[in-house]
Amino acid sequence: MSLAGRLAGAVDTALDRTIAPGYSRVGYAVRSRLPGWPEDPEPGALAGRHVLVTGASSGLGTQTARELAALGAHVQLVVRDRAKGEAVRAGLAAELGEVFTLRTCDLGDLEAVARLADELAAEELPLAALVHNAGALPATRTESPQGHELSMALHVLAPVLLTERLLPHLAGQATRVVLVTSGGMYAQPLRDDDPEYLTGDYSGTTAYARSKRVQVELLPVLQRRWSGAGLHVYATHPGWADTPGVLESLPTFHKVTSPVLRDLHQGVDTTVWLSAVRPAPAGGSLWHDRRVRPVALTSKTRSTPGQVDRTWRWVCETLELPEEV
């Protein structure tokens, strides 16, 4: 590697490990100008293909849909609130044309997720990517219709179930699966002993981070499981992005950091890049700013294979899936 390449790598790593500079708009601005910044997807890279984006009615979800459509995709917008989703769909269509289909689904409800998967499979859409972006940060412990802690149901169980139910249809399509996670997961260890947050004083922020920790820890498991169907599995965290969710759920954080928060384009850049760039990067890893990142930064949050195995067993038992396929 050239000296310039080594220096660029050192700057990139320093930004990543110091958190605040790397997660802010400063980190994106610096990295995107360093030597070795990966090329953008080609114009029209998704022409003739469909992409599914959950949580598409605001913030990062809407921006992801916008940028994927700009690359030629027909975007399936999955929302919970149909009226809000229809307003977003109409706005996007006015910008980019009638290349958006609205679908309503409460992703916290596993029965609704199964129905959505069956609906999509019946239509046999050429799906280039599934972007699992939907998220929530409940202030108090909330259960899904099936009795699961809502953060875990929405961020882990729903994406796995939706992808699993679509798997026979996706075989051979080289589909990308992108889990939009959070840098907050770096603060939490994998709680394989209490995935439903049944013990201790409940914190919505902690529950959110724990569920995001599960997402990244399961990446190698999901890549092995789904690779036979030709899928590439990634997680990406957007850094500190200025979204309605951050403003609503973390108002103090938003107020303090607002001068350096990323705009929506910067927040979705790697999600869009992973969904469209050719050839597909190797799956099974966490990404941020178009680079693979470690899933743990300290020994306190580093998981053991046994913890990951027990967590995956809980997911399979909960969703009634075989552990191996």
Short mmCIF file of C-alpha atoms in Angstrom, two decimals:
data_model
loop_
_atom_site.label_atom_id
_atom_site.label_comp_id
_atom_site.label_asym_id
_atom_site.label_seq_id
_atom_site.Cartn_x
_atom_site.Cartn_y
_atom_site.Cartn_z
CA MET A 1 0.00 0.00 0.00
CA SER A 2 1.24 3.48 -0.84
CA LEU A 3 2.18 6.01 1.83
CA ALA A 4 -0.92 8.04 0.92
CA GLY A 5 -3.07 4.95 1.37
CA ARG A 6 -1.54 4.16 4.76
CA LEU A 7 -2.05 7.74 5.93
CA ALA A 8 -5.64 7.72 4.73
CA GLY A 9 -6.24 4.47 6.61
CA ALA A 10 -4.74 5.92 9.79
CA VAL A 11 -6.95 9.01 9.57
CA ASP A 12 -10.02 6.86 8.93
CA THR A 13 -9.29 4.62 11.93
CA ALA A 14 -8.59 7.59 14.19
CA LEU A 15 -11.94 9.11 13.24
CA ASP A 16 -13.68 5.81 13.94
CA ARG A 17 -12.12 5.22 17.36
CA THR A 18 -12.63 8.77 18.63
CA ILE A 19 -16.39 8.42 17.93
CA ALA A 20 -17.58 12.06 17.90
CA PRO A 21 -15.49 13.32 14.96
CA GLY A 22 -16.08 10.16 12.93
CA TYR A 23 -19.83 9.98 13.51
CA SER A 24 -20.43 13.67 12.78
CA ARG A 25 -20.65 15.45 9.44
CA VAL A 26 -16.92 16.16 9.88
CA GLY A 27 -16.10 12.46 9.65
CA TYR A 28 -18.03 12.03 6.42
CA ALA A 29 -16.55 15.18 4.90
CA VAL A 30 -13.00 14.07 5.66
CA ARG A 31 -13.38 10.43 4.68
CA SER A 32 -15.11 11.14 1.38
CA ARG A 33 -12.08 13.20 0.35
CA LEU A 34 -9.40 10.73 1.40
CA PRO A 35 -7.53 8.64 -1.19
CA GLY A 36 -9.21 5.28 -1.64
CA TRP A 37 -12.80 6.43 -1.03
CA PRO A 38 -14.82 3.81 -2.96
CA GLU A 39 -16.45 4.82 -6.21
CA ASP A 40 -20.16 5.63 -6.29
CA PRO A 41 -22.58 3.12 -7.82
CA GLU A 42 -22.94 3.57 -11.56
CA PRO A 43 -25.90 5.65 -12.80
CA GLY A 44 -28.86 3.35 -13.40
CA ALA A 45 -27.26 0.58 -11.33
CA LEU A 46 -30.69 -0.59 -10.11
CA ALA A 47 -32.66 -0.14 -13.33
CA GLY A 48 -35.22 -2.90 -13.76
CA ARG A 49 -34.94 -4.01 -10.13
CA HIS A 50 -37.05 -3.45 -7.03
CA VAL A 51 -35.82 -2.48 -3.57
CA LEU A 52 -37.79 -2.78 -0.34
CA VAL A 53 -37.27 -0.12 2.35
CA THR A 54 -38.95 -0.44 5.74
CA GLY A 55 -39.60 2.59 7.91
CA ALA A 56 -39.88 4.61 4.71
CA SER A 57 -42.24 7.35 5.90
CA SER A 58 -39.63 9.70 7.36
CA GLY A 59 -35.97 10.50 7.93
CA LEU A 60 -33.39 7.99 6.77
CA GLY A 61 -36.01 5.68 5.28
CA THR A 62 -37.46 8.33 2.99
CA GLN A 63 -34.00 9.51 1.94
CA THR A 64 -32.89 5.94 1.24
CA ALA A 65 -35.93 5.43 -0.97
CA ARG A 66 -35.24 8.70 -2.79
CA GLU A 67 -31.61 7.85 -3.56
CA LEU A 68 -32.30 4.25 -4.57
CA ALA A 69 -35.00 5.44 -6.96
CA ALA A 70 -32.50 7.92 -8.41
CA LEU A 71 -30.34 4.89 -9.26
CA GLY A 72 -33.20 3.39 -11.26
CA ALA A 73 -34.94 1.21 -8.66
CA HIS A 74 -38.66 0.77 -8.17
CA VAL A 75 -38.98 1.19 -4.40
CA GLN A 76 -41.41 -0.70 -2.19
CA LEU A 77 -42.14 1.70 0.67
CA VAL A 78 -43.10 -0.19 3.84
CA VAL A 79 -44.81 2.04 6.42
CA ARG A 80 -47.01 1.62 9.48
CA ASP A 81 -49.14 4.76 9.03
CA ARG A 82 -50.80 4.61 5.63
CA ALA A 83 -51.89 8.26 5.51
CA LYS A 84 -48.39 9.48 6.35
CA GLY A 85 -46.89 6.99 3.90
CA GLU A 86 -49.20 8.10 1.09
CA ALA A 87 -48.09 11.71 1.57
CA VAL A 88 -44.45 10.64 1.38
CA ARG A 89 -45.09 8.46 -1.67
CA ALA A 90 -46.81 11.32 -3.46
CA GLY A 91 -43.95 13.68 -2.69
CA LEU A 92 -41.32 11.23 -3.91
CA ALA A 93 -43.33 10.48 -7.05
CA ALA A 94 -43.52 14.20 -7.83
CA GLU A 95 -39.70 14.31 -7.68
CA LEU A 96 -38.78 11.06 -9.39
CA GLY A 97 -41.84 9.62 -11.11
CA GLU A 98 -44.24 6.78 -10.37
CA VAL A 99 -41.58 4.34 -9.22
CA PHE A 100 -42.85 3.86 -5.66
CA THR A 101 -45.33 1.34 -4.28
CA LEU A 102 -46.75 1.85 -0.79
CA ARG A 103 -47.23 -1.13 1.53
CA THR A 104 -48.63 -0.94 5.03
CA CYS A 105 -47.27 -3.20 7.76
CA ASP A 106 -46.78 -2.95 11.51
CA LEU A 107 -43.37 -4.58 11.63
CA GLY A 108 -43.64 -5.11 15.37
CA ASP A 109 -46.43 -7.61 14.65
CA LEU A 110 -44.89 -10.85 13.40
CA GLU A 111 -48.18 -12.02 11.90
CA ALA A 112 -48.32 -8.83 9.83
CA VAL A 113 -44.71 -9.37 8.76
CA ALA A 114 -45.55 -12.87 7.56
CA ARG A 115 -48.49 -11.51 5.55
CA LEU A 116 -46.28 -8.86 3.95
CA ALA A 117 -43.71 -11.50 2.98
CA ASP A 118 -46.39 -13.71 1.41
CA GLU A 119 -47.76 -10.72 -0.51
CA LEU A 120 -44.34 -9.80 -1.87
CA ALA A 121 -43.45 -13.39 -2.75
CA ALA A 122 -46.70 -13.83 -4.67
CA GLU A 123 -45.81 -10.87 -6.87
CA GLU A 124 -42.39 -12.35 -7.72
CA LEU A 125 -40.66 -8.98 -7.77
CA PRO A 126 -37.01 -8.82 -8.90
CA LEU A 127 -35.68 -7.61 -5.55
CA ALA A 128 -32.18 -6.17 -5.61
CA ALA A 129 -32.15 -5.26 -1.92
CA LEU A 130 -34.07 -5.45 1.34
CA VAL A 131 -33.26 -2.43 3.51
CA HIS A 132 -34.40 -3.13 7.08
CA ASN A 133 -34.51 0.46 8.31
CA ALA A 134 -37.64 0.60 10.51
CA GLY A 135 -36.91 1.45 14.11
CA ALA A 136 -38.37 2.67 17.39
CA LEU A 137 -37.12 3.71 20.81
CA PRO A 138 -39.97 3.16 23.30
CA ALA A 139 -39.66 5.15 26.52
CA THR A 140 -41.14 2.34 28.61
CA ARG A 141 -41.06 -1.41 28.15
CA THR A 142 -43.58 -2.18 25.43
CA GLU A 143 -44.56 -5.57 24.06
CA SER A 144 -45.44 -6.54 20.51
CA PRO A 145 -48.76 -8.29 19.76
CA GLN A 146 -46.92 -11.59 20.25
CA GLY A 147 -45.58 -10.50 23.64
CA HIS A 148 -41.98 -9.68 22.68
CA GLU A 149 -40.07 -6.62 23.83
CA LEU A 150 -40.77 -4.13 21.04
CA SER A 151 -37.21 -3.04 20.21
CA MET A 152 -36.12 -6.64 19.78
CA ALA A 153 -39.24 -7.55 17.82
CA LEU A 154 -38.86 -4.63 15.44
CA HIS A 155 -35.08 -4.59 14.96
CA VAL A 156 -34.26 -8.31 15.04
CA LEU A 157 -37.24 -10.66 14.79
CA ALA A 158 -39.05 -8.79 12.00
CA PRO A 159 -36.05 -8.48 9.63
CA VAL A 160 -35.11 -12.12 10.10
CA LEU A 161 -38.67 -13.34 9.61
CA LEU A 162 -39.33 -11.18 6.55
CA THR A 163 -36.11 -12.30 4.88
CA GLU A 164 -36.66 -15.95 5.80
CA ARG A 165 -40.17 -15.94 4.37
CA LEU A 166 -38.91 -14.39 1.14
CA LEU A 167 -35.88 -16.66 0.86
CA PRO A 168 -37.30 -19.17 -1.67
CA HIS A 169 -38.26 -16.29 -3.94
CA LEU A 170 -34.92 -14.50 -3.55
CA ALA A 171 -32.78 -17.53 -4.46
CA GLY A 172 -30.51 -16.70 -7.37
CA GLN A 173 -31.33 -12.97 -7.42
CA ALA A 174 -28.08 -11.86 -5.69
CA THR A 175 -30.16 -9.77 -3.32
CA ARG A 176 -28.48 -7.48 -0.76
CA VAL A 177 -29.87 -7.44 2.79
CA VAL A 178 -28.98 -4.27 4.70
CA LEU A 179 -29.74 -3.85 8.40
CA VAL A 180 -29.62 -0.21 9.44
CA THR A 181 -28.13 -0.37 12.91
CA SER A 182 -26.78 2.21 15.36
CA GLY A 183 -23.42 3.20 16.77
CA GLY A 184 -25.17 3.13 20.13
CA MET A 185 -24.76 -0.64 20.13
CA TYR A 186 -21.05 -0.14 20.95
CA ALA A 187 -22.10 0.78 24.49
CA GLN A 188 -23.94 -2.48 25.19
CA PRO A 189 -22.81 -6.12 25.48
CA LEU A 190 -24.80 -8.99 24.00
CA ARG A 191 -27.40 -10.01 26.59
CA ASP A 192 -28.02 -13.59 25.55
CA ASP A 193 -29.25 -14.22 29.11
CA ASP A 194 -32.08 -11.66 28.83
CA PRO A 195 -32.98 -10.89 25.19
CA GLU A 196 -36.49 -9.72 26.14
CA TYR A 197 -35.23 -7.25 28.81
CA LEU A 198 -37.22 -8.92 31.58
CA THR A 199 -34.84 -8.05 34.42
CA GLY A 200 -33.47 -4.78 35.76
CA ASP A 201 -34.77 -1.24 35.39
CA TYR A 202 -35.91 -0.74 31.81
CA SER A 203 -34.29 1.97 29.71
CA GLY A 204 -35.53 2.60 26.19
CA THR A 205 -32.08 3.77 25.09
CA THR A 206 -30.47 0.63 26.48
CA ALA A 207 -33.10 -1.63 24.93
CA TYR A 208 -32.57 0.04 21.57
CA ALA A 209 -28.79 -0.42 21.78
CA ARG A 210 -29.12 -4.04 22.93
CA SER A 211 -31.30 -4.91 19.95
CA LYS A 212 -28.82 -3.23 17.61
CA ARG A 213 -26.02 -5.23 19.25
CA VAL A 214 -27.92 -8.41 18.36
CA GLN A 215 -28.16 -7.27 14.73
CA VAL A 216 -24.41 -6.92 14.30
CA GLU A 217 -23.50 -10.04 16.28
CA LEU A 218 -25.74 -12.17 14.07
CA LEU A 219 -24.28 -10.90 10.79
CA PRO A 220 -21.90 -13.88 10.25
CA VAL A 221 -24.68 -16.31 11.19
CA LEU A 222 -27.12 -14.75 8.76
CA GLN A 223 -24.52 -14.57 5.98
CA ARG A 224 -23.78 -18.29 6.32
CA ARG A 225 -27.46 -19.13 6.49
CA TRP A 226 -28.54 -17.05 3.50
CA SER A 227 -25.48 -17.35 1.26
CA GLY A 228 -26.86 -20.50 -0.34
CA ALA A 229 -29.63 -18.37 -1.83
CA GLY A 230 -27.05 -15.88 -3.10
CA LEU A 231 -27.77 -13.15 -0.56
CA HIS A 232 -25.19 -10.66 0.74
CA VAL A 233 -25.89 -9.49 4.30
CA TYR A 234 -24.63 -6.25 5.82
CA ALA A 235 -25.30 -3.88 8.68
CA THR A 236 -24.47 -0.20 8.51
CA HIS A 237 -24.77 2.56 11.04
CA PRO A 238 -25.41 6.12 9.83
CA GLY A 239 -23.37 7.96 12.42
CA TRP A 240 -25.05 10.95 14.06
CA ALA A 241 -27.71 11.97 11.56
CA ASP A 242 -30.29 14.72 11.93
CA THR A 243 -33.54 12.75 11.82
CA PRO A 244 -37.03 13.20 13.28
CA GLY A 245 -36.42 10.09 15.38
CA VAL A 246 -33.34 11.57 17.05
CA LEU A 247 -35.17 14.84 17.72
CA GLU A 248 -38.16 13.04 19.24
CA SER A 249 -36.37 10.32 21.22
CA LEU A 250 -33.15 12.13 22.21
CA PRO A 251 -33.99 15.85 22.35
CA THR A 252 -31.07 16.80 24.61
CA PHE A 253 -28.58 14.94 22.43
CA HIS A 254 -30.07 16.59 19.35
CA LYS A 255 -29.80 20.06 20.88
CA VAL A 256 -26.16 19.61 21.90
CA THR A 257 -24.95 17.98 18.68
CA SER A 258 -27.17 19.69 16.09
CA PRO A 259 -24.31 21.82 14.64
CA VAL A 260 -22.37 18.70 13.65
CA LEU A 261 -25.15 16.22 12.85
CA ARG A 262 -25.01 14.63 9.42
CA ASP A 263 -27.63 15.53 6.87
CA LEU A 264 -29.86 12.76 5.52
CA HIS A 265 -27.75 12.16 2.42
CA GLN A 266 -24.65 11.58 4.54
CA GLY A 267 -26.65 9.35 6.89
CA VAL A 268 -27.86 7.00 4.13
CA ASP A 269 -24.76 7.06 1.94
CA THR A 270 -23.41 3.65 2.93
CA THR A 271 -26.86 2.03 2.95
CA VAL A 272 -27.41 3.14 -0.64
CA TRP A 273 -23.86 2.24 -1.64
CA LEU A 274 -24.13 -1.29 -0.24
CA SER A 275 -27.49 -1.76 -1.97
CA ALA A 276 -26.25 -0.80 -5.42
CA VAL A 277 -22.48 -0.92 -5.91
CA ARG A 278 -21.05 -3.59 -8.21
CA PRO A 279 -19.63 -6.06 -7.54
CA ALA A 280 -21.30 -6.72 -4.21
CA PRO A 281 -18.90 -6.41 -1.26
CA ALA A 282 -18.38 -9.55 0.82
CA GLY A 283 -21.24 -10.00 3.28
CA GLY A 284 -21.37 -10.68 6.99
CA SER A 285 -19.83 -7.44 8.29
CA LEU A 286 -20.67 -4.08 9.85
CA TRP A 287 -20.04 -1.00 7.68
CA HIS A 288 -19.79 2.73 8.22
CA ASP A 289 -18.73 5.30 5.63
CA ARG A 290 -18.10 2.61 3.01
CA ARG A 291 -15.63 0.66 5.20
CA VAL A 292 -15.92 -2.49 7.30
CA ARG A 293 -15.87 -1.66 11.01
CA PRO A 294 -15.29 -3.74 14.15
CA VAL A 295 -18.41 -4.86 16.01
CA ALA A 296 -16.87 -4.19 19.44
CA LEU A 297 -14.35 -1.61 20.61
CA THR A 298 -13.68 -2.87 24.15
CA SER A 299 -13.40 -6.24 25.87
CA LYS A 300 -16.52 -5.41 27.90
CA THR A 301 -18.73 -5.57 24.81
CA ARG A 302 -16.91 -8.35 22.94
CA SER A 303 -19.11 -11.44 22.65
CA THR A 304 -18.15 -15.10 22.81
CA PRO A 305 -19.22 -17.66 20.20
CA GLY A 306 -21.37 -19.28 22.86
CA GLN A 307 -23.27 -16.05 23.47
CA VAL A 308 -23.91 -15.61 19.76
CA ASP A 309 -25.05 -19.24 19.46
CA ARG A 310 -27.49 -18.85 22.36
CA THR A 311 -28.87 -15.63 20.91
CA TRP A 312 -29.40 -17.24 17.52
CA ARG A 313 -31.09 -20.19 19.20
CA TRP A 314 -33.49 -17.78 20.90
CA VAL A 315 -34.29 -16.13 17.56
CA CYS A 316 -34.95 -19.50 15.92
CA GLU A 317 -37.11 -20.75 18.79
CA THR A 318 -39.09 -17.51 18.85
CA LEU A 319 -39.70 -17.54 15.09
CA GLU A 320 -40.03 -21.33 14.91
CA LEU A 321 -37.15 -21.63 12.47
CA PRO A 322 -34.69 -24.51 12.18
CA GLU A 323 -31.25 -23.48 13.48
CA GLU A 324 -29.61 -24.89 10.35
CA VAL A 325 -30.80 -24.96 6.76
#
